[in-house]
PDB file of C-alpha atoms and ligand atoms in Angstrom:
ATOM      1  CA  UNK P 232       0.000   0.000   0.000  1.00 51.00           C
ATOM      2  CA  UNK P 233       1.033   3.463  -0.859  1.00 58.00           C
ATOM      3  CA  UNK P 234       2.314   5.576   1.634  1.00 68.00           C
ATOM      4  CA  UNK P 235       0.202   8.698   2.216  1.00 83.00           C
ATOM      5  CA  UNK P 236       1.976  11.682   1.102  1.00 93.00           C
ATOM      6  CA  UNK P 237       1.309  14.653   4.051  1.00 98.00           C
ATOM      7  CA  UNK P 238       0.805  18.262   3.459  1.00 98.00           C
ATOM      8  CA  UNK P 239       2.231  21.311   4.704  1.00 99.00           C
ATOM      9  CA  UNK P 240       0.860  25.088   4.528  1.00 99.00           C
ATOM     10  CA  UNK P 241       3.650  27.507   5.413  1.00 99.00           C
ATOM     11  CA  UNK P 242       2.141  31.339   5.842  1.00 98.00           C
ATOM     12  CA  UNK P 243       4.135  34.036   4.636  1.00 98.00           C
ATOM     13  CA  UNK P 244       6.429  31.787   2.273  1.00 98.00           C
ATOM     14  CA  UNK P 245       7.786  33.863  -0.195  1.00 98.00           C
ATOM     15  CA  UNK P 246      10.421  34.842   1.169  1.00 96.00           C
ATOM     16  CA  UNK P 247      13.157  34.545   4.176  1.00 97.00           C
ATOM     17  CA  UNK P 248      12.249  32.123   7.132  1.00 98.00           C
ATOM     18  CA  UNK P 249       9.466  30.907   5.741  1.00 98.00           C
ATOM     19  CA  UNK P 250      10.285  30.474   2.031  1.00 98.00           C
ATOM     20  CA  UNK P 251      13.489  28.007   3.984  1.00 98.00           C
ATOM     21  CA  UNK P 252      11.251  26.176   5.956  1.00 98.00           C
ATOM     22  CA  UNK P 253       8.958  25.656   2.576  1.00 99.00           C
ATOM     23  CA  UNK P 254      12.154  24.065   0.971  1.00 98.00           C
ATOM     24  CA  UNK P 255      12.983  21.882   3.385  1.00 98.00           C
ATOM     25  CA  UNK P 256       9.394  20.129   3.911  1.00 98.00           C
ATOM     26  CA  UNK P 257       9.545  20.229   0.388  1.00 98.00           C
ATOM     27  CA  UNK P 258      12.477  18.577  -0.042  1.00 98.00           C
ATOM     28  CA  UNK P 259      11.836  15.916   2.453  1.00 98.00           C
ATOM     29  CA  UNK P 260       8.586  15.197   0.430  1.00 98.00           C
ATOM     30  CA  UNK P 261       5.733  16.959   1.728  1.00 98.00           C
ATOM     31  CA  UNK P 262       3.138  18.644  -0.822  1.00 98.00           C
ATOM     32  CA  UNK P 263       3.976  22.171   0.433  1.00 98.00           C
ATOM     33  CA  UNK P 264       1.447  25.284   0.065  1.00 99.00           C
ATOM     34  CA  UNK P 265       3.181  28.591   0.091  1.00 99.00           C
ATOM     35  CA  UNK P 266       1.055  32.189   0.983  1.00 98.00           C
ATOM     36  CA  UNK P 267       1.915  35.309   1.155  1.00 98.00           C
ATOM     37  CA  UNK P 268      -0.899  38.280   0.938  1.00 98.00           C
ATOM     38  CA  UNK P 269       0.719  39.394  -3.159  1.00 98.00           C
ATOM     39  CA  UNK P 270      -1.480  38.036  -5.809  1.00 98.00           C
ATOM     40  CA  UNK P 271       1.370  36.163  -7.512  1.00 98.00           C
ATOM     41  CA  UNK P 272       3.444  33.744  -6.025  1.00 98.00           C
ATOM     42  CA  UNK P 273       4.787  32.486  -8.623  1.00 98.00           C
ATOM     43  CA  UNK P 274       8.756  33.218  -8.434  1.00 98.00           C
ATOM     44  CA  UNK P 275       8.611  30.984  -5.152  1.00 98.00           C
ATOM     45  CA  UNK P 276       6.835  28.375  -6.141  1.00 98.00           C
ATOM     46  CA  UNK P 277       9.698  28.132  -8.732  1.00 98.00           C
ATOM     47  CA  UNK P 278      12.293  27.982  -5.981  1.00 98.00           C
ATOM     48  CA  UNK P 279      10.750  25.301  -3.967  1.00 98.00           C
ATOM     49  CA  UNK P 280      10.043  23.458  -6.763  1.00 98.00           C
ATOM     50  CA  UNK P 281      13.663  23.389  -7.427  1.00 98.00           C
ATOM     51  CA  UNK P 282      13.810  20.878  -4.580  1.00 98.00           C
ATOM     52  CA  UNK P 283      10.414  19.354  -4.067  1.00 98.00           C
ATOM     53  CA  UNK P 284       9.503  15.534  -4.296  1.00 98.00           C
ATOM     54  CA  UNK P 285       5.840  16.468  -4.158  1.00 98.00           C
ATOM     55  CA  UNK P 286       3.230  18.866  -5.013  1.00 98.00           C
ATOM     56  CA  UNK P 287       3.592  22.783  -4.431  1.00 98.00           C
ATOM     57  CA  UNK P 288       0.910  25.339  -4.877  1.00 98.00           C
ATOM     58  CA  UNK P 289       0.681  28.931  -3.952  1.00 99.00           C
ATOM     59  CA  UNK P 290      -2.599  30.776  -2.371  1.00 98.00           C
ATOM     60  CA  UNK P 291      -2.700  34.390  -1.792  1.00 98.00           C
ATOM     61  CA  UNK P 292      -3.968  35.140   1.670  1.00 98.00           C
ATOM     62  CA  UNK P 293      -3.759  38.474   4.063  1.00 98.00           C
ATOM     63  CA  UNK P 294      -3.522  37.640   7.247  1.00 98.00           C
ATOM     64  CA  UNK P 295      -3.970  40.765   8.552  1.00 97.00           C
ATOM     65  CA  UNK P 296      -7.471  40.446   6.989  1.00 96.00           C
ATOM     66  CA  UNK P 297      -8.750  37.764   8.919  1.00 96.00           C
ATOM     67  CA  UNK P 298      -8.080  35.810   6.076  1.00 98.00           C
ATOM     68  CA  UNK P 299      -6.436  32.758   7.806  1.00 98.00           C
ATOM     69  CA  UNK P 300      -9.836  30.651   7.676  1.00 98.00           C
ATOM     70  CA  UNK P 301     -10.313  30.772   3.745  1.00 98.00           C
ATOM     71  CA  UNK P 302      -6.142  30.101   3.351  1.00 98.00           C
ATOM     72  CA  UNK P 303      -6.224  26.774   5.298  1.00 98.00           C
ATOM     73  CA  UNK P 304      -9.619  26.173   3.134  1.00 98.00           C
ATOM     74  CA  UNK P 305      -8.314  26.315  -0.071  1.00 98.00           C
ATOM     75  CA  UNK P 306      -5.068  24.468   1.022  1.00 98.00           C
ATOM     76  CA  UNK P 307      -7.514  21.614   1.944  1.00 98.00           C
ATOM     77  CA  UNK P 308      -9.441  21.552  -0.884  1.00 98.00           C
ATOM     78  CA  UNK P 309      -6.046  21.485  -3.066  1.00 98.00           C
ATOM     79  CA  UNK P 310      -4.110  18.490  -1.182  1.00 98.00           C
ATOM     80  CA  UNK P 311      -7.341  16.710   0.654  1.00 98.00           C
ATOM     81  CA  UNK P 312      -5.813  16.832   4.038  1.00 98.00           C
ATOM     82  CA  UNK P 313      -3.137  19.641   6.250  1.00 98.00           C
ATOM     83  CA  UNK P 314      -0.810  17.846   8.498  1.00 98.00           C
ATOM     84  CA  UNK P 315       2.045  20.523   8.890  1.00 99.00           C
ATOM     85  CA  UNK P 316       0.856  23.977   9.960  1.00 99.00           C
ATOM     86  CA  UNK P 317       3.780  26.310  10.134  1.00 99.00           C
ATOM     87  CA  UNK P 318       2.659  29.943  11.070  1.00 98.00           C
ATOM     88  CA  UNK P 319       5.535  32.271  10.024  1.00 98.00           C
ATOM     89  CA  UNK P 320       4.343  35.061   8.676  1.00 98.00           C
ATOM     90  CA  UNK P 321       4.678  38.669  10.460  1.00 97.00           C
ATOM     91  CA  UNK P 322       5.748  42.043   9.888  1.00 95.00           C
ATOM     92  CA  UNK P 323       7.514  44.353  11.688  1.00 93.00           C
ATOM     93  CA  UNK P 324       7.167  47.738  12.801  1.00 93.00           C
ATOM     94  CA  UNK P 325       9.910  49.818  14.971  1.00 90.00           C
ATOM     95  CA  UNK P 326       9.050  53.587  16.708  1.00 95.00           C
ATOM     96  CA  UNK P 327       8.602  54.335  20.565  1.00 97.00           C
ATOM     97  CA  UNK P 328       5.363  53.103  21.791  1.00 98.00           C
ATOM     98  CA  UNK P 329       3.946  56.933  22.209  1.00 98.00           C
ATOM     99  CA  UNK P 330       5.111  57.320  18.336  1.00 98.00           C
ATOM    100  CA  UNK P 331       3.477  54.028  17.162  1.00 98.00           C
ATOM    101  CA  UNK P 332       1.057  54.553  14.782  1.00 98.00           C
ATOM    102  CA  UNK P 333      -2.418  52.607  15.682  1.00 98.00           C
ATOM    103  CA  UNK P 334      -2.864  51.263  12.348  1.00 98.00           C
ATOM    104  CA  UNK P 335       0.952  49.575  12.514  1.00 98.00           C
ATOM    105  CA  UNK P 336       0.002  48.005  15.716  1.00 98.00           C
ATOM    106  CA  UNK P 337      -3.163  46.176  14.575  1.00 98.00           C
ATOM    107  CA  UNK P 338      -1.353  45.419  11.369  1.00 98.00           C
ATOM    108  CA  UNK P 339       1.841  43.704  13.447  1.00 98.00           C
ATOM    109  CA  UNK P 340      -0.429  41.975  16.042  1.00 98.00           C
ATOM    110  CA  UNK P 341      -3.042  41.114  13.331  1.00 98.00           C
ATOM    111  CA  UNK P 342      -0.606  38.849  11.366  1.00 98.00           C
ATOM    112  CA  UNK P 343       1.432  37.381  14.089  1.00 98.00           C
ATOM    113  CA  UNK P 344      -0.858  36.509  16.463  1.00 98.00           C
ATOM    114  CA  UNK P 345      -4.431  36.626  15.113  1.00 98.00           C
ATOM    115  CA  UNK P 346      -3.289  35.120  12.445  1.00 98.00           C
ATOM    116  CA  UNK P 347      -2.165  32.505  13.563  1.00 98.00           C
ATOM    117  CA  UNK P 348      -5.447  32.022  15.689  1.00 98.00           C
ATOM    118  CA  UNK P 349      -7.351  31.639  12.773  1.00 98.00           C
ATOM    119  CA  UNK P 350      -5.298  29.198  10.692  1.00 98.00           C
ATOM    120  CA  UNK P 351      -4.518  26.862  13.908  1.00 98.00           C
ATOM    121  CA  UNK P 352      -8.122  26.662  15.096  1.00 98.00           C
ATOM    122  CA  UNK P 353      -9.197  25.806  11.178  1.00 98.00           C
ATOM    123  CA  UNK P 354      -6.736  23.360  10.644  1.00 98.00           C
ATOM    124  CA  UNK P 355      -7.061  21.433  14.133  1.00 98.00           C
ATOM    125  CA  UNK P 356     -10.124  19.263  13.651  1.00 98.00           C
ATOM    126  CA  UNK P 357      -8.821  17.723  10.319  1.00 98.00           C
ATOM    127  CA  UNK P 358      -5.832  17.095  12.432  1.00 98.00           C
ATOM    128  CA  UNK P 359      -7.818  15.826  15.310  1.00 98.00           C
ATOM    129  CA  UNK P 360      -9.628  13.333  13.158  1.00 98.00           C
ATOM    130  CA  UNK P 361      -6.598  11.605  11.748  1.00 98.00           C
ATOM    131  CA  UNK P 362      -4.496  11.114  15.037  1.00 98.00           C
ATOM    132  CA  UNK P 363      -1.639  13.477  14.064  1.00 98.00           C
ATOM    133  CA  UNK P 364      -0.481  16.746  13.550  1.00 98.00           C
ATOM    134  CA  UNK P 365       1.893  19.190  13.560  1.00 98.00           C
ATOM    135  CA  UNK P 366       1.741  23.047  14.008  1.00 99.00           C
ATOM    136  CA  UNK P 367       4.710  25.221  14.833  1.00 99.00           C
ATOM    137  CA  UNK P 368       4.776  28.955  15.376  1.00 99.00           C
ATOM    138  CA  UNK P 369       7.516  31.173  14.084  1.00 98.00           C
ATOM    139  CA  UNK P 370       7.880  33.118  17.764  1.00 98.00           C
ATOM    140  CA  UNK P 371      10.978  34.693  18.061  1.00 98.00           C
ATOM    141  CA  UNK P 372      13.758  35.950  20.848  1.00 98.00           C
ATOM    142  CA  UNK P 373      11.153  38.677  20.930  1.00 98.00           C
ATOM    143  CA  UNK P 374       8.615  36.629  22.217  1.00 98.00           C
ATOM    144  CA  UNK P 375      10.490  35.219  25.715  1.00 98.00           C
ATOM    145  CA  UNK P 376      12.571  38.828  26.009  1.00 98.00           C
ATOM    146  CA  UNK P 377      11.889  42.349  25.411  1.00 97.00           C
ATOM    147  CA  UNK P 378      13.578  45.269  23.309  1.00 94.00           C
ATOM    148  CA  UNK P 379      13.076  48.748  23.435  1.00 95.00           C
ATOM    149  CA  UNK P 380      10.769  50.633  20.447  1.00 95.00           C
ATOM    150  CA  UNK P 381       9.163  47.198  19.316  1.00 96.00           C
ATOM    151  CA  UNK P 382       5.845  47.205  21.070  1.00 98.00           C
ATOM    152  CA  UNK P 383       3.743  45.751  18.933  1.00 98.00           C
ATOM    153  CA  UNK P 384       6.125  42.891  17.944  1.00 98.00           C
ATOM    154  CA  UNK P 385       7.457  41.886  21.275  1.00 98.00           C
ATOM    155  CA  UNK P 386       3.632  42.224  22.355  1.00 98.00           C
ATOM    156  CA  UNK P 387       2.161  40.187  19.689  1.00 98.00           C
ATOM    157  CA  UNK P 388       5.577  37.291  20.143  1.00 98.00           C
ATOM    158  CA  UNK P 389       4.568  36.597  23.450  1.00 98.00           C
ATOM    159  CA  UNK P 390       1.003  36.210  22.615  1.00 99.00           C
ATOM    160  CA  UNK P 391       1.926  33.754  20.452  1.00 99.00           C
ATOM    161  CA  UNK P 392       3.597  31.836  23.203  1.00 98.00           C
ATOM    162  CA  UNK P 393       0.796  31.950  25.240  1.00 99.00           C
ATOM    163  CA  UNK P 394      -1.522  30.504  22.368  1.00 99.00           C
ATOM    164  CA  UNK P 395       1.302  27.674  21.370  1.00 99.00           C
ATOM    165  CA  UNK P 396       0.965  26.132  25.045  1.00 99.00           C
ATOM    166  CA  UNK P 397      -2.933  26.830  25.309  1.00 99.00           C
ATOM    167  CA  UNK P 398      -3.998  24.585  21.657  1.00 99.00           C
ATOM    168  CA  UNK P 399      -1.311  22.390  22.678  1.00 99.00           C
ATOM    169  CA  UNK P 400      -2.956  21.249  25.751  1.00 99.00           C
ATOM    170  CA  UNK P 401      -5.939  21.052  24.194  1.00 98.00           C
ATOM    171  CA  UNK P 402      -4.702  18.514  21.405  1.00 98.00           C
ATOM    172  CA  UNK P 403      -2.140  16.687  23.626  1.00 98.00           C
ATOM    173  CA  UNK P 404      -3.643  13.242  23.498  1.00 98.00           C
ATOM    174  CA  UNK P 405      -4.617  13.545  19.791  1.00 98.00           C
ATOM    175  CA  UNK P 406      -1.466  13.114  18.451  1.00 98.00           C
ATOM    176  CA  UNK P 407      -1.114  16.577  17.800  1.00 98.00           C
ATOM    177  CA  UNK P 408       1.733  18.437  18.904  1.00 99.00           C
ATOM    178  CA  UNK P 409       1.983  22.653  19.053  1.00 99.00           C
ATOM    179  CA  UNK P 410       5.200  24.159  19.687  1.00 99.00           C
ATOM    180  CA  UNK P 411       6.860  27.987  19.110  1.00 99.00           C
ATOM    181  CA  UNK P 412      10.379  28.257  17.769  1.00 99.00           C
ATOM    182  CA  UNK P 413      12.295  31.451  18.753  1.00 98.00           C
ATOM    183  CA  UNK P 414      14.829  32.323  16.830  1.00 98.00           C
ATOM    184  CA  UNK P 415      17.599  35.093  17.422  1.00 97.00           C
ATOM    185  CA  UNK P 416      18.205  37.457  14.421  1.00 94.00           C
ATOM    186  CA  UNK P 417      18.537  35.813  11.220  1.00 96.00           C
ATOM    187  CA  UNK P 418      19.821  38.131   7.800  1.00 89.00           C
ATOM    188  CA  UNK P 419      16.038  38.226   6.124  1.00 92.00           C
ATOM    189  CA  UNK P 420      14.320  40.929   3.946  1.00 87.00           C
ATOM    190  CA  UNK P 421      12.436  41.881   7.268  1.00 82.00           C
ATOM    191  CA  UNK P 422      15.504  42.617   8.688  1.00 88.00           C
ATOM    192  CA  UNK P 423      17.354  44.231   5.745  1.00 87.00           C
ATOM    193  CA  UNK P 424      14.191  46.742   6.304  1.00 85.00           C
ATOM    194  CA  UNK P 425      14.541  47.110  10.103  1.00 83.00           C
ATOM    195  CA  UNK P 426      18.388  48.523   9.402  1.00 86.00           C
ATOM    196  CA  UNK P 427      17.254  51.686   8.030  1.00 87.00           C
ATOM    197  CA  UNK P 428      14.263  52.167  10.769  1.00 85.00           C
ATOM    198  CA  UNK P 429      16.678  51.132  13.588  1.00 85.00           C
ATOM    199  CA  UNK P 430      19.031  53.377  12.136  1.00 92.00           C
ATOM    200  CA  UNK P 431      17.085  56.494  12.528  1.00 90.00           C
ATOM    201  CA  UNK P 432      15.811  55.686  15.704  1.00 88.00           C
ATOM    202  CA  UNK P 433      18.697  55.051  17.298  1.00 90.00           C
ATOM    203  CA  UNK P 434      20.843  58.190  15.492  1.00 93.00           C
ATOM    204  CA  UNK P 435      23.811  55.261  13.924  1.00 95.00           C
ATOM    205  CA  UNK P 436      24.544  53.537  11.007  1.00 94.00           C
ATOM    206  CA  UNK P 437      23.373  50.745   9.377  1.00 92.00           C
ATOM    207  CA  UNK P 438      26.398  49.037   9.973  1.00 90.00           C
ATOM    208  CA  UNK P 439      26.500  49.620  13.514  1.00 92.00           C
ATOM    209  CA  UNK P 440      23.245  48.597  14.125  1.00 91.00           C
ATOM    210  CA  UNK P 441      24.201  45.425  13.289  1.00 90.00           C
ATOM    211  CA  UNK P 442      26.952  45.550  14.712  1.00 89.00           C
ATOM    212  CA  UNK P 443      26.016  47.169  18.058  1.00 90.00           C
ATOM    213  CA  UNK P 444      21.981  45.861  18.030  1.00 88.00           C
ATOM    214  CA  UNK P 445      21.234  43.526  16.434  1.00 89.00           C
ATOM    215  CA  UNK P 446      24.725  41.079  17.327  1.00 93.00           C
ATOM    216  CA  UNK P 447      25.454  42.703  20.395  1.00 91.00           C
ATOM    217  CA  UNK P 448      22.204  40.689  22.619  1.00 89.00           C
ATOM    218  CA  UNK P 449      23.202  37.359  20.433  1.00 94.00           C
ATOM    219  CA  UNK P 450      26.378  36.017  22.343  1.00 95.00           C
ATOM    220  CA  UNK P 451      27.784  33.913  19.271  1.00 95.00           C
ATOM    221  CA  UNK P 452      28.168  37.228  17.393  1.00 92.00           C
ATOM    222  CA  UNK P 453      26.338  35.365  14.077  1.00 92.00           C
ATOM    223  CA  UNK P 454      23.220  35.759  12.578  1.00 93.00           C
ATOM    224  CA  UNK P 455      20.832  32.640  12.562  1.00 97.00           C
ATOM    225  CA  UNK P 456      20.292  31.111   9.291  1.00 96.00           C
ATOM    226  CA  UNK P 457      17.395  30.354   7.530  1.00 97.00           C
ATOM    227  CA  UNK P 458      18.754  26.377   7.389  1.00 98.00           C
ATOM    228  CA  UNK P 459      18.736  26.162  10.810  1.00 98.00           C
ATOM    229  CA  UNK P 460      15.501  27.413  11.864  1.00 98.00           C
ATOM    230  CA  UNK P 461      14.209  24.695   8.764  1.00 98.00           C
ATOM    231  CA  UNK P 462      15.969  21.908  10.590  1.00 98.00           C
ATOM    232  CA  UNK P 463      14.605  22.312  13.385  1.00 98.00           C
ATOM    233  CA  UNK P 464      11.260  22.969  12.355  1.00 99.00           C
ATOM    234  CA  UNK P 465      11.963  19.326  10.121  1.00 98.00           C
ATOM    235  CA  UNK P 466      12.724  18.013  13.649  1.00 98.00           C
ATOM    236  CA  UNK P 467       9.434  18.681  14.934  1.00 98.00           C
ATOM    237  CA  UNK P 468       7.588  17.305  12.561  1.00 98.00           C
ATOM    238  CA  UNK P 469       9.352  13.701  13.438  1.00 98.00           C
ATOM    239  CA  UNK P 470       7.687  11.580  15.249  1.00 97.00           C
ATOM    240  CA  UNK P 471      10.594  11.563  17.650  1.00 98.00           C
ATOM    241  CA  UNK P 472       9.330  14.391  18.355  1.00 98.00           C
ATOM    242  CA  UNK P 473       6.188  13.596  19.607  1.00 98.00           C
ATOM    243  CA  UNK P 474       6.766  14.517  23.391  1.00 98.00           C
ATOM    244  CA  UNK P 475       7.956  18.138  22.573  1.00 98.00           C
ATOM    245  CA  UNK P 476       4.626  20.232  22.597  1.00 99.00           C
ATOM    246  CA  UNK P 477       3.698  23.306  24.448  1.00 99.00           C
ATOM    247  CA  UNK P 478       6.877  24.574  24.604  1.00 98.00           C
ATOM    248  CA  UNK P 479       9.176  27.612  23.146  1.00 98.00           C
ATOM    249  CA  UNK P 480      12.773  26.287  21.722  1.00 98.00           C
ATOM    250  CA  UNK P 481      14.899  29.458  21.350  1.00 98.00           C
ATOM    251  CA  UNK P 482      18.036  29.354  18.694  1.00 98.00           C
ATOM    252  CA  UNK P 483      19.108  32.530  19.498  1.00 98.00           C
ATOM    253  CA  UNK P 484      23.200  32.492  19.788  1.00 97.00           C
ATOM    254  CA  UNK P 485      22.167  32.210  23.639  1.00 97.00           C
ATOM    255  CA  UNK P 486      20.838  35.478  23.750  1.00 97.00           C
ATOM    256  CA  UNK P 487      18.013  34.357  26.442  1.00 97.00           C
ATOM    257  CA  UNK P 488      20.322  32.104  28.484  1.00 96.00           C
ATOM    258  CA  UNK P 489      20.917  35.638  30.169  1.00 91.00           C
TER     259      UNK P 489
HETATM  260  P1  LIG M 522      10.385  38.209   5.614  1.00 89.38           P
HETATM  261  O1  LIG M 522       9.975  39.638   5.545  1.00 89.38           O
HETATM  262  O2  LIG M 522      11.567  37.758   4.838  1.00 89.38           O
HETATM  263  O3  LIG M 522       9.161  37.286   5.200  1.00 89.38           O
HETATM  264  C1  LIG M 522       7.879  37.542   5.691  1.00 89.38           C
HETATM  265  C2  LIG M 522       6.867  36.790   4.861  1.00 89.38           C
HETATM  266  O4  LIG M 522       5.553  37.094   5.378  1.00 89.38           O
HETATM  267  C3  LIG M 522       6.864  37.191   3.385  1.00 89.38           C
HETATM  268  O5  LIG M 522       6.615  36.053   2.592  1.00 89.38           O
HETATM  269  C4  LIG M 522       5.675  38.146   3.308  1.00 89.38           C
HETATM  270  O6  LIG M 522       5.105  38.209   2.014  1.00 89.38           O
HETATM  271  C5  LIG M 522       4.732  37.506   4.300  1.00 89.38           C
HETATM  272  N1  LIG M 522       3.705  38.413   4.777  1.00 89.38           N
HETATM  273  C6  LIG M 522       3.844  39.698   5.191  1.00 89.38           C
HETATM  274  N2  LIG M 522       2.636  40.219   5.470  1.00 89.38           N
HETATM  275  C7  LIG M 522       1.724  39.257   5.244  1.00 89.38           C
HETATM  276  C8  LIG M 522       0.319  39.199   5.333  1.00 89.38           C
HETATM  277  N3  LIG M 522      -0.395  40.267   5.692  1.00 89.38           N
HETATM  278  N4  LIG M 522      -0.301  38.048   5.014  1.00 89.38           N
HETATM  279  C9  LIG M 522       0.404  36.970   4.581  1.00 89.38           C
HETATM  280  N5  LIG M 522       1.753  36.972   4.475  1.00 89.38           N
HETATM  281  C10 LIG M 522       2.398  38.110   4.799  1.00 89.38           C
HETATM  282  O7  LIG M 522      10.549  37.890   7.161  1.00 89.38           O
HETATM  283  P2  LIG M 522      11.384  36.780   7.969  1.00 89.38           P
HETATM  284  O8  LIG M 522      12.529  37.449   8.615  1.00 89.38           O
HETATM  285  O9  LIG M 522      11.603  35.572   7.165  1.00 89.38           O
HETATM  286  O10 LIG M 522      10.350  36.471   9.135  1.00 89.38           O
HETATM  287  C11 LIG M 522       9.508  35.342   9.146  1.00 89.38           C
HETATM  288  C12 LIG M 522       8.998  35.123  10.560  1.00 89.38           C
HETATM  289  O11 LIG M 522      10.112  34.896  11.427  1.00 89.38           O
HETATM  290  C13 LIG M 522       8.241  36.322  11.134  1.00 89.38           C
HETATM  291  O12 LIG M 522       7.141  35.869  11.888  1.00 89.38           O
HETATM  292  C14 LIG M 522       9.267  36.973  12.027  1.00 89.38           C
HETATM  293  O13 LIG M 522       8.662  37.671  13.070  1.00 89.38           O
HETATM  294  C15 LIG M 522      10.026  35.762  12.539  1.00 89.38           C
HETATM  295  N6  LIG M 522      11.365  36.058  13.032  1.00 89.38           N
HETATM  296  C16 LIG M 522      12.289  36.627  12.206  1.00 89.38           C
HETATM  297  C17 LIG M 522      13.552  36.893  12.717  1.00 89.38           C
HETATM  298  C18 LIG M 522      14.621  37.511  11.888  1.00 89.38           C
HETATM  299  O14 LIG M 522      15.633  37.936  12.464  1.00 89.38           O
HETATM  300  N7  LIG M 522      14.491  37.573  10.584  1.00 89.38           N
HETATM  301  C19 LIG M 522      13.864  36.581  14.054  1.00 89.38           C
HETATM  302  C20 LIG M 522      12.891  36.005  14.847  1.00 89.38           C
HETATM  303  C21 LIG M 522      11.633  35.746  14.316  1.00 89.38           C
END
């Protein structure tokens, strides 16, 4: 008998983090749906076709527009089943919290963590039903510690937290397991951006921000890579790892460990 192939929806896919993570489940032989809120995916279903052993399809979701519900619909529809749920997509927004716009910070905390709300609590029953599951939240370092200016984010990061141990109890003896990854700072077009915001804000460089920021709270002195946050997510989805859930794993150069 065939074995079942099992399907993965990565939010916010096109690029960075979660375009890796997209590779790698690809790669291993997952059909893989990729989402971003642009109408045309199309350049990154290319890449992760490059390296996929099954099926890959795009769908256009916002998930700052409570669109979360419809994306884990139409990934269902496409592949008959979602047994990977990785919620990664989220934006990023940097001023001092009497500065910071009201429309950024429903924006930031709308995609993080409602977001991820809505596509977890769609895709659980389906889950439920067949006895496994897998759903992993791209936290961050920002969601167990704070930094200055980043309101919103941090806000929204440890939300998240809170949600990853909450579903997780509630699935634990399904076979379902929920867990947050929190990575440090890893070199992605969401950071490239934050250079020139953290720039101004802080009166320095670009260089020295990263530099003097963004290295200077991760005690290795390297960025994280993309390949390492997609290994571990990989990890997760073994069934080795079947007793991790509910929990927050940082890979942050040891930045928390203070
Ligand atoms: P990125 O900017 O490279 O990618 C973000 C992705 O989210 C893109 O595909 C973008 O199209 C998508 N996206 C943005 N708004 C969306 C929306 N409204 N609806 C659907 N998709 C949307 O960012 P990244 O650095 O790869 O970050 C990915 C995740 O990792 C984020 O949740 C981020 O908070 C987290 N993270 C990043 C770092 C880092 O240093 N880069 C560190 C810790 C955590």
């Amino acid at each position: 008998m065939a074995v079942e192939r099992k399907a993965a929806l990565v939010t916010g896919s096109t690029s960075g983090i979660g375009l890796g993570i997209a590779r790698k489940l690809a790669a291993e032989g997952l059909d893989v749906a990729l989402n971003s809120f642009e109408a045309d995916g199309s350049a990154a279903v290319a890449e992760v076709e490059e390296v996929a052993k099954g099926r890959v399809i795009y769908v256009s979701a916002d998930l700052s527009q409570r669109q979360g519900l419809r994306l884990v619909d139409d990934v269902i529809s496409a592949f008959g089943r979602l047994d990977v749920l990785v919620n990664n997509a989220g934006v990023q927004k940097v001023a001092p919290v009497e500065e910071f716009d009201a429309n950024d910070w429903e924006r930031v905390t709308a995609i993080a963590l409602d977001g991820t709300f809505h596509t977890t609590s769609r895709a659980i029953p389906g889950m439920v039903e067949r006895g496994w599951g897998r759903i992993i939240n791209i936290a961050s370092a920002h969601g167990l510690v704070a930094s200055p200016f980043k309101s919103a984010y941090v806000s929204a990061k440890h939300g998240v937290l809170g949600l990853t141990k909450t579903v997780a109890l509630e699935v634990a003896e399904k076979g379902v397991t929920v867990n947050a990854i929190c990575p440090g700072y890893v070199l992605t077009p969401l950071v490239e951006a934050q250079l020139k915001d953290q720039a101004k804000v802080h009166g320095i460089s670009e260089d020295q921000v990263k530099r003097e920021i963004m290295l200077a709270p991760q005690p290795t002195k390297q960025f994280v890579t993309v390949e390492e946050v997609a290994a571990l997510a990989w990890f997760l989805c073994d069934d080795m790892a079947r007793s991790i859930t509910g929990t927050s794993i940082a890979m942050d150069g040891g930045w928390t460990a203070r």
